[in-house]
Amino acid sequence: MRWRFMGMVMVITALVLVVQTVPLAQYLRTVELDRLVTGLERDAFVLAGRAEEALESLDAAELAVVEDAALEYRAAGGGRVVITSIDGTALVTSDDDESALGADYSSRPEIAEALAGTISSGSRYSTTLQQQLVYVAVPVLSGDEILGAVRLTYDESVVDVEVGQRLRVIGIVALLTLLMAGIAGIVFSGTVTRRLTVLTATTERLAGGDLTARADPTSGAPELVRLARSFNRMADRLSGLIDEQRAFAADASHQLRTPLTALRLKLERARDLIGSDPDGAAERLAAAELEADRLVTIVEGLLALGRAGASITAGTDVDLSAIARERVEQWEPLAAESGVALTVDGPSNVAVRAVPTGVDQMLDNIIDNALAVSREGDSIRVVIADGERPTLTVLDEGPGMTDDELARAFDRFWRGGTTTPGTGLGLAIVAELARASGADVALTRREPRGLAATITFDPAEGKERLSTATYPKRPLT
């Protein structure tokens, strides 16, 4: 009985540890690879900035300075460096073999993409070096002109080494946990049975999806208390990993709800008009296609946001006025159904700097929140103001917030005391998109009631470079 009980305890503990360790190993490798690629992208842009003047003039002295920087970067363990001209000829390398200078790199896919103006990253097998490489290639820009490309490569095996070191530590912890379980089974076989039954039930709850399941670490033999604490630490780590996945899924579902609803309405109305008004049906189908295109763009933006996180920076110039009017036009039918007047005021051609689809998503979230708290007869105003830093302000006549609520309004999943349905992600997404765009967002109370949500943007670098990603006017449905 004692040995059988000990074996059962160790088997259950091992299964729990395997359930934890297998997904954790993959997660650790993904995190390490993303961290390496992010670091290489940052370093590549730094080297591209240093190489800009040298590639413009092709001066030997300036190229020598860039080559010294590349060699210093390689010596510091930063990876292999190749800097090419616009035709793909290697002008600077960090290789000891100087024969690489002057070689044609234009056939490399990542170099070709960088010379076309696209940032390229990933991993591939190098037949020259006989190893798997992580690479990043970025264009060297002077204004809108592409002067060349910078490619950084790194041996992918360093990721496996780093993950292996961490997994060895986790393996030691797992072995110690198994050893503790075995000792507890031998010494306390009589009293452990009941506690083991409870722990087994907790494990089944966790495996069944109850991430709040925790063992009781306050009673039982000391060995069982330690086992329960080890289980709880494992459950905490596992639930943390799942929470990260759910957070991204919640962000995605929250952002996709509005365009999906609009797409469904357009398709339903097109179906109703097929027999009586084919032209009207075709018009609504065309609008549905545009909404589907916007849906794809939002999905791509969410994926980029989830992958790059804090490294996302403002990427394009957009027409704030056109986007605000287009989004208000799309929200007007829903506002009218609720008896709320939705208007937009301000000058035209106000250009700002923002991430692609960022202004659209921020405005959609704020208007959605404002409509949720507005009463019949209320009004919502979207006000655009030009200036040194253009602003977009949404004024509502809802119940407003207290000082404590305003302080926590942008926290993820926080919804205050409101009974309005929602996930508590809207303003958190607004804050993240504002940060990624280099903008500031703030909520202030209005008198006698309501809130003013203000987003302050950096001005565009040039109106002639306004993004073409803004959405064309669509017929109202």
Coordinates of C-alpha atoms in Angstrom, one line a residue:
M1 CA 0.0 0.0 0.0
R2 CA 2.8 2.4 1.0
W3 CA 4.8 1.9 -2.2
R4 CA 1.7 1.8 -4.4
F5 CA 0.5 5.1 -2.8
M6 CA 3.9 6.6 -3.3
G7 CA 3.9 5.6 -7.0
M8 CA 0.4 7.1 -7.4
V9 CA 1.4 10.4 -5.8
M10 CA 4.5 10.6 -8.0
V11 CA 2.6 9.7 -11.2
I12 CA -0.1 12.4 -10.6
T13 CA 2.6 15.0 -9.8
A14 CA 4.5 14.1 -12.9
L15 CA 1.5 14.4 -15.1
V16 CA 0.7 17.8 -13.6
L17 CA 4.3 18.9 -14.2
V18 CA 4.2 17.7 -17.8
V19 CA 1.0 19.5 -18.5
Q20 CA 2.7 22.7 -17.3
T21 CA 6.2 22.2 -18.8
V22 CA 5.3 21.2 -22.4
P23 CA 3.4 24.4 -23.2
L24 CA 5.8 26.4 -21.1
A25 CA 8.8 25.2 -23.1
Q26 CA 7.2 26.3 -26.4
Y27 CA 6.2 29.6 -24.8
L28 CA 9.7 30.3 -23.6
R29 CA 11.2 29.6 -27.0
T30 CA 8.7 32.0 -28.6
V31 CA 9.4 34.7 -26.1
E32 CA 13.2 34.3 -26.5
L33 CA 12.9 34.3 -30.3
D34 CA 10.7 37.4 -30.3
R35 CA 13.1 39.2 -27.9
L36 CA 16.0 38.4 -30.2
V37 CA 14.2 39.6 -33.3
T38 CA 13.1 42.8 -31.6
G39 CA 16.6 43.5 -30.4
L40 CA 18.0 42.9 -33.9
E41 CA 15.4 45.2 -35.4
R42 CA 16.4 47.9 -33.0
D43 CA 20.1 47.5 -33.7
A44 CA 19.5 47.3 -37.5
F45 CA 17.7 50.7 -37.4
V46 CA 20.6 52.2 -35.4
L47 CA 23.2 50.9 -37.9
A48 CA 21.0 52.1 -40.8
G49 CA 20.9 55.6 -39.2
R50 CA 24.7 55.6 -39.0
A51 CA 25.1 54.3 -42.5
E52 CA 22.7 56.9 -44.1
E53 CA 25.3 59.6 -44.9
A54 CA 28.0 57.1 -45.9
L55 CA 25.6 55.5 -48.5
E56 CA 24.6 58.9 -49.8
S57 CA 28.2 60.0 -50.5
L58 CA 29.9 56.6 -50.8
D59 CA 32.9 58.3 -49.2
A60 CA 35.5 55.7 -48.2
A61 CA 36.3 57.4 -44.9
E62 CA 32.6 57.5 -43.9
L63 CA 32.2 53.8 -45.0
A64 CA 35.2 53.0 -42.8
V65 CA 33.5 54.5 -39.8
V66 CA 30.4 52.5 -40.5
E67 CA 32.6 49.3 -40.9
D68 CA 34.2 50.0 -37.5
A69 CA 30.7 50.2 -35.9
A70 CA 29.8 46.9 -37.6
L71 CA 32.9 45.2 -36.3
E72 CA 32.4 46.6 -32.9
Y73 CA 28.8 45.4 -32.9
R74 CA 29.9 41.9 -34.0
A75 CA 32.7 41.8 -31.4
A76 CA 30.1 42.7 -28.7
G77 CA 28.1 39.6 -29.6
G78 CA 25.5 41.4 -31.6
G79 CA 25.5 39.2 -34.6
R80 CA 26.8 39.4 -38.2
V81 CA 26.3 42.6 -40.1
V82 CA 26.0 43.2 -43.9
I83 CA 25.3 46.7 -45.3
T84 CA 24.6 46.9 -49.1
S85 CA 24.0 49.6 -51.6
I86 CA 20.8 50.0 -53.5
D87 CA 21.9 47.4 -56.1
G88 CA 22.6 44.8 -53.4
T89 CA 26.4 45.1 -53.4
A90 CA 28.0 44.6 -50.0
L91 CA 29.8 47.8 -48.9
V92 CA 30.3 46.9 -45.3
T93 CA 30.5 43.5 -43.5
S94 CA 31.5 42.4 -40.1
D95 CA 33.0 39.1 -41.4
D96 CA 36.7 38.5 -41.0
D97 CA 36.7 37.3 -44.6
E98 CA 37.1 40.6 -46.6
S99 CA 36.2 38.8 -49.8
A100 CA 32.6 39.3 -48.8
L101 CA 33.0 43.0 -49.7
G102 CA 31.6 43.7 -53.1
A103 CA 29.6 40.5 -53.2
D104 CA 26.1 40.6 -54.7
Y105 CA 23.5 40.1 -51.9
S106 CA 20.5 41.1 -54.0
S107 CA 19.5 37.5 -54.5
R108 CA 18.9 37.1 -50.7
P109 CA 15.2 37.3 -50.1
E110 CA 15.5 39.4 -47.0
I111 CA 17.9 41.9 -48.8
A112 CA 15.5 42.1 -51.7
E113 CA 12.6 42.9 -49.4
A114 CA 14.6 45.6 -47.5
L115 CA 15.7 47.2 -50.8
A116 CA 12.0 47.3 -51.7
G117 CA 11.3 49.3 -48.5
T118 CA 10.0 46.4 -46.4
I119 CA 11.3 45.3 -43.0
S120 CA 12.1 41.6 -43.2
S121 CA 12.6 39.2 -40.3
G122 CA 12.5 35.5 -39.6
S123 CA 14.7 32.5 -39.7
R124 CA 16.2 30.3 -42.4
Y125 CA 18.9 27.8 -43.0
S126 CA 22.2 29.2 -44.3
T127 CA 23.9 26.8 -46.8
T128 CA 27.0 29.0 -46.6
L129 CA 27.3 28.8 -42.8
Q130 CA 25.6 25.4 -42.4
Q131 CA 23.4 26.7 -39.6
Q132 CA 19.9 28.0 -38.8
L133 CA 19.9 31.8 -38.7
V134 CA 17.6 34.4 -37.3
Y135 CA 17.7 37.5 -39.6
V136 CA 16.5 41.0 -39.7
A137 CA 16.8 43.3 -42.8
V138 CA 15.8 46.9 -42.9
P139 CA 16.1 49.6 -45.6
V140 CA 18.5 52.5 -45.2
L141 CA 16.3 55.6 -45.9
S142 CA 17.1 59.2 -46.6
G143 CA 13.6 60.8 -46.5
D144 CA 11.6 58.7 -49.0
E145 CA 14.7 57.5 -50.9
I146 CA 16.0 54.0 -50.3
L147 CA 19.9 54.1 -50.2
G148 CA 20.6 50.4 -49.3
A149 CA 19.9 47.8 -46.7
V150 CA 21.2 46.6 -43.4
R151 CA 21.0 42.9 -42.5
L152 CA 21.7 41.4 -39.1
T153 CA 21.9 37.6 -38.6
Y154 CA 22.3 35.6 -35.5
D155 CA 22.8 31.9 -34.8
E156 CA 19.3 30.6 -33.8
S157 CA 21.0 28.0 -31.5
V158 CA 21.4 30.7 -28.8
V159 CA 17.6 30.6 -28.4
D160 CA 17.7 26.9 -27.8
V161 CA 20.6 27.3 -25.3
E162 CA 18.8 30.0 -23.3
V163 CA 15.5 28.0 -23.3
G164 CA 17.4 24.9 -22.3
Q165 CA 19.0 26.6 -19.3
R166 CA 15.6 27.7 -18.1
L167 CA 14.1 24.3 -18.7
R168 CA 16.9 22.7 -16.7
V169 CA 16.0 24.8 -13.7
I170 CA 12.3 23.9 -14.2
G171 CA 13.3 20.2 -14.5
I172 CA 15.2 20.4 -11.2
V173 CA 12.2 21.9 -9.5
A174 CA 10.0 19.2 -11.1
L175 CA 12.3 16.5 -9.8
L176 CA 12.4 18.0 -6.3
T177 CA 8.6 18.1 -6.4
L178 CA 8.4 14.4 -7.4
L179 CA 10.9 13.5 -4.6
M180 CA 8.8 15.4 -2.0
A181 CA 5.7 13.6 -3.2
G182 CA 7.4 10.2 -2.9
I183 CA 8.6 10.9 0.7
A184 CA 5.1 12.1 1.7
G185 CA 3.6 8.9 0.3
I186 CA 6.0 6.6 2.3
V187 CA 5.8 8.4 5.6
F188 CA 2.2 9.5 5.7
S189 CA 0.4 6.8 3.7
G190 CA -2.4 6.6 6.2
T191 CA -3.2 10.3 6.4
V192 CA -2.3 11.2 2.8
T193 CA -5.1 9.3 1.1
R194 CA -7.7 11.8 2.1
R195 CA -5.5 14.8 1.2
L196 CA -4.5 13.1 -2.1
T197 CA -8.1 12.7 -3.0
V198 CA -8.6 16.4 -2.5
L199 CA -5.5 17.3 -4.5
T200 CA -6.6 15.0 -7.3
A201 CA -10.0 16.7 -7.4
T202 CA -8.2 20.1 -7.6
T203 CA -6.0 18.9 -10.4
E204 CA -9.1 17.7 -12.3
R205 CA -10.7 21.1 -11.8
L206 CA -7.6 22.8 -13.2
A207 CA -7.4 20.4 -16.2
G208 CA -11.1 21.0 -16.8
G209 CA -10.5 24.7 -17.2
D210 CA -11.1 26.1 -13.7
L211 CA -8.0 28.3 -13.4
T212 CA -9.0 29.4 -9.9
A213 CA -8.5 25.8 -8.6
R214 CA -5.8 25.8 -5.8
A215 CA -4.7 23.3 -3.2
D216 CA -5.1 24.0 0.5
P217 CA -1.6 24.7 1.8
T218 CA -2.7 25.3 5.4
S219 CA -3.4 21.8 6.7
G220 CA -2.0 18.3 6.5
A221 CA 1.6 16.9 6.9
P222 CA 4.4 19.3 6.1
E223 CA 5.3 17.4 3.0
L224 CA 1.7 17.7 1.7
V225 CA 1.7 21.4 2.5
R226 CA 4.9 21.8 0.4
L227 CA 3.3 19.8 -2.4
A228 CA 0.2 21.9 -2.3
R229 CA 2.3 25.1 -2.5
S230 CA 4.3 23.7 -5.4
F231 CA 1.0 22.9 -7.2
N232 CA -0.3 26.4 -6.6
R233 CA 2.9 27.9 -8.0
M234 CA 2.5 25.7 -11.0
A235 CA -1.2 26.7 -11.4
D236 CA -0.3 30.4 -11.0
R237 CA 2.2 30.2 -13.8
L238 CA -0.1 28.2 -16.0
S239 CA -3.0 30.6 -15.4
G240 CA -0.7 33.5 -16.2
L241 CA 0.1 32.0 -19.6
I242 CA -3.5 31.4 -20.4
D243 CA -4.5 34.9 -19.2
E244 CA -2.1 36.4 -21.7
Q245 CA -3.7 34.4 -24.5
R246 CA -7.2 35.4 -23.3
A247 CA -6.2 39.0 -23.0
F248 CA -5.2 39.1 -26.7
A249 CA -8.4 37.2 -27.7
A250 CA -10.5 39.6 -25.7
D251 CA -8.8 42.6 -27.4
A252 CA -9.4 41.0 -30.8
S253 CA -13.1 40.1 -30.2
H254 CA -13.7 43.6 -28.8
Q255 CA -12.2 45.3 -31.8
L256 CA -13.8 43.0 -34.4
R257 CA -17.4 43.2 -33.0
T258 CA -18.2 46.6 -34.6
P259 CA -17.0 45.8 -38.2
L260 CA -18.6 42.3 -38.0
T261 CA -21.9 43.8 -37.0
A262 CA -21.7 46.4 -39.7
L263 CA -20.8 43.7 -42.3
R264 CA -23.8 41.6 -41.2
L265 CA -26.2 44.5 -41.4
K266 CA -25.0 45.4 -44.9
L267 CA -25.3 41.7 -46.1
E268 CA -28.8 41.4 -44.6
R269 CA -30.0 44.6 -46.3
A270 CA -28.5 43.5 -49.6
R271 CA -30.4 40.2 -49.3
D272 CA -33.6 42.1 -48.7
L273 CA -33.1 44.2 -51.8
I274 CA -32.0 41.5 -54.3
G275 CA -35.5 41.0 -55.6
S276 CA -36.8 44.6 -55.4
D277 CA -33.8 46.8 -55.9
P278 CA -30.8 44.9 -57.5
D279 CA -28.8 48.2 -57.8
G280 CA -29.3 49.0 -54.2
A281 CA -28.3 45.4 -53.3
A282 CA -25.1 45.7 -55.4
E283 CA -24.4 49.0 -53.7
R284 CA -24.7 47.4 -50.2
L285 CA -22.6 44.5 -51.3
A286 CA -19.9 46.9 -52.4
A287 CA -20.1 48.5 -49.0
A288 CA -19.8 45.1 -47.4
E289 CA -16.7 44.4 -49.3
L290 CA -15.1 47.7 -48.0
E291 CA -16.1 46.7 -44.5
A292 CA -14.5 43.3 -45.0
D293 CA -11.3 45.0 -46.2
R294 CA -11.4 47.2 -43.1
L295 CA -11.9 44.0 -41.0
V296 CA -8.8 42.5 -42.5
T297 CA -6.8 45.6 -41.8
I298 CA -8.0 45.7 -38.1
V299 CA -7.0 42.0 -37.7
E300 CA -3.5 42.7 -39.1
G301 CA -3.2 45.7 -36.7
L302 CA -4.2 43.5 -33.7
L303 CA -1.7 40.8 -34.7
A304 CA 1.0 43.4 -35.0
L305 CA 0.0 45.0 -31.6
G306 CA 0.0 41.6 -29.9
R307 CA 3.4 40.6 -31.3
A308 CA 5.4 43.8 -31.0
G309 CA 3.8 45.2 -27.9
A310 CA 5.9 48.0 -26.5
S311 CA 8.1 48.2 -29.6
I312 CA 5.3 49.5 -31.8
T313 CA 5.9 53.1 -32.9
A314 CA 3.8 55.6 -34.9
G315 CA 4.2 54.6 -38.6
T316 CA 2.2 56.8 -41.0
D317 CA 0.6 60.2 -41.6
V318 CA -3.2 60.1 -41.8
D319 CA -6.0 62.6 -42.3
L320 CA -7.7 62.9 -38.9
S321 CA -10.6 64.9 -40.2
A322 CA -11.5 62.4 -43.0
I323 CA -11.3 59.4 -40.6
A324 CA -13.4 61.1 -37.9
R325 CA -16.1 62.1 -40.4
E326 CA -16.1 58.6 -41.9
R327 CA -16.4 56.9 -38.5
V328 CA -19.2 59.3 -37.4
E329 CA -21.1 58.6 -40.6
Q330 CA -20.9 54.8 -39.9
W331 CA -22.1 55.3 -36.2
E332 CA -24.9 57.7 -37.0
P333 CA -27.6 55.0 -37.8
L334 CA -26.9 53.2 -34.5
A335 CA -26.9 56.5 -32.6
A336 CA -30.2 57.5 -34.2
E337 CA -31.8 54.2 -33.2
S338 CA -30.9 55.1 -29.6
G339 CA -32.2 58.6 -29.9
V340 CA -28.8 60.1 -29.5
A341 CA -27.5 63.0 -31.8
L342 CA -24.0 62.3 -33.1
T343 CA -22.2 65.1 -34.8
V344 CA -18.7 66.1 -35.9
D345 CA -17.2 69.6 -36.0
G346 CA -13.8 70.9 -37.0
P347 CA -11.6 71.9 -40.0
S348 CA -10.7 69.6 -42.9
N349 CA -7.3 68.2 -43.8
V350 CA -5.9 67.9 -40.3
A351 CA -3.0 65.5 -40.7
V352 CA -1.5 63.6 -37.8
R353 CA 0.9 60.8 -37.1
A354 CA -0.6 57.5 -36.0
V355 CA -0.3 53.7 -36.4
P356 CA -2.3 52.3 -39.2
T357 CA -6.0 52.0 -38.3
G358 CA -5.2 53.5 -34.9
V359 CA -7.4 56.6 -35.2
D360 CA -10.3 54.5 -36.4
Q361 CA -10.1 52.0 -33.6
M362 CA -9.6 54.6 -30.9
L363 CA -12.6 56.7 -32.1
D364 CA -14.8 53.5 -32.5
N365 CA -14.1 52.5 -28.9
I366 CA -14.7 56.0 -27.4
I367 CA -18.0 56.5 -29.4
D368 CA -19.1 53.0 -28.4
N369 CA -18.5 53.7 -24.7
A370 CA -20.3 57.1 -25.1
L371 CA -23.4 55.6 -26.7
A372 CA -23.5 52.9 -24.0
V373 CA -24.0 55.5 -21.3
S374 CA -26.0 58.1 -23.2
R375 CA -29.8 58.5 -22.7
E376 CA -32.4 59.2 -25.3
G377 CA -32.2 62.9 -26.2
D378 CA -28.5 63.2 -25.3
S379 CA -25.9 64.3 -27.8
I380 CA -22.3 63.2 -28.6
R381 CA -20.0 65.7 -30.3
V382 CA -16.7 64.8 -32.0
V383 CA -14.6 67.9 -32.2
I384 CA -11.4 68.2 -34.3
A385 CA -8.9 71.0 -33.5
D386 CA -5.8 71.8 -35.4
G387 CA -2.7 73.4 -33.9
E388 CA 0.8 72.6 -32.8
R389 CA -0.5 69.2 -31.6
P390 CA -3.9 68.4 -33.2
T391 CA -6.6 67.0 -30.9
L392 CA -9.7 64.8 -31.3
T393 CA -12.2 65.2 -28.6
V394 CA -15.4 63.2 -28.0
L395 CA -17.9 65.0 -25.7
D396 CA -20.8 63.0 -24.2
E397 CA -23.6 63.8 -21.7
G398 CA -23.4 60.5 -19.8
P399 CA -23.2 60.2 -16.0
G400 CA -19.4 60.9 -15.9
M401 CA -16.9 59.5 -13.5
T402 CA -15.5 60.2 -10.0
D403 CA -11.8 61.1 -9.5
D404 CA -11.1 57.5 -8.5
E405 CA -12.8 56.1 -11.6
L406 CA -11.0 58.6 -13.8
A407 CA -7.7 57.4 -12.3
R408 CA -8.4 53.8 -13.3
A409 CA -10.4 54.3 -16.4
F410 CA -7.6 53.1 -18.7
D411 CA -6.8 49.9 -16.7
R412 CA -7.4 46.7 -18.7
F413 CA -10.7 45.0 -17.8
W414 CA -11.7 47.7 -15.2
R415 CA -15.3 48.7 -15.7
G416 CA -16.0 50.6 -12.4
G417 CA -19.6 50.4 -11.0
T418 CA -21.3 50.5 -14.4
T419 CA -23.9 47.9 -15.3
T420 CA -23.4 48.5 -19.0
P421 CA -22.4 45.3 -20.8
G422 CA -18.8 45.3 -21.9
T423 CA -15.4 43.7 -21.3
G424 CA -13.6 46.7 -19.8
L425 CA -11.1 46.7 -22.7
G426 CA -12.2 49.6 -24.8
L427 CA -10.3 52.4 -23.0
A428 CA -7.3 50.1 -22.4
I429 CA -7.1 49.5 -26.1
V430 CA -7.4 53.3 -26.7
A431 CA -4.5 54.0 -24.3
E432 CA -2.3 51.3 -25.9
L433 CA -3.0 52.6 -29.5
A434 CA -2.4 56.2 -28.3
R435 CA 0.9 55.2 -26.8
A436 CA 1.9 53.3 -30.0
S437 CA 1.0 56.4 -32.0
G438 CA 3.0 58.8 -29.8
A439 CA -0.3 60.5 -28.8
D440 CA -1.7 61.4 -25.4
V441 CA -5.2 60.5 -24.2
A442 CA -7.1 61.9 -21.2
L443 CA -10.6 61.8 -19.7
T444 CA -12.0 64.9 -17.9
R445 CA -15.4 65.6 -16.4
R446 CA -17.8 68.1 -18.0
E447 CA -20.4 70.2 -16.2
P448 CA -23.1 69.5 -15.3
R449 CA -22.6 65.9 -16.5
G450 CA -20.7 63.9 -19.0
L451 CA -17.1 63.3 -20.0
A452 CA -14.6 64.7 -22.5
A453 CA -12.2 62.1 -24.0
T454 CA -9.3 64.0 -25.7
I455 CA -6.6 62.4 -27.8
T456 CA -3.6 64.7 -28.6
F457 CA -1.6 63.7 -31.6
D458 CA 1.8 64.7 -33.1
P459 CA 1.4 66.5 -36.3
A460 CA 2.1 64.7 -39.6
E461 CA 5.5 65.1 -41.2
G462 CA 4.0 66.2 -44.5
K463 CA 0.4 66.3 -45.9
E464 CA 1.7 65.0 -49.2
R465 CA 2.6 61.7 -47.4
L466 CA -0.9 61.1 -45.9
S467 CA -1.6 57.4 -45.6
T468 CA -3.9 55.9 -48.3
A469 CA -5.1 53.4 -45.7
T470 CA -8.0 55.7 -44.7
Y471 CA -11.3 54.3 -45.7
P472 CA -13.3 55.7 -48.6
K473 CA -16.8 57.0 -48.0
R474 CA -19.4 54.3 -47.9
P475 CA -23.2 54.6 -48.5
L476 CA -25.3 54.6 -45.3
T477 CA -27.2 51.4 -44.7

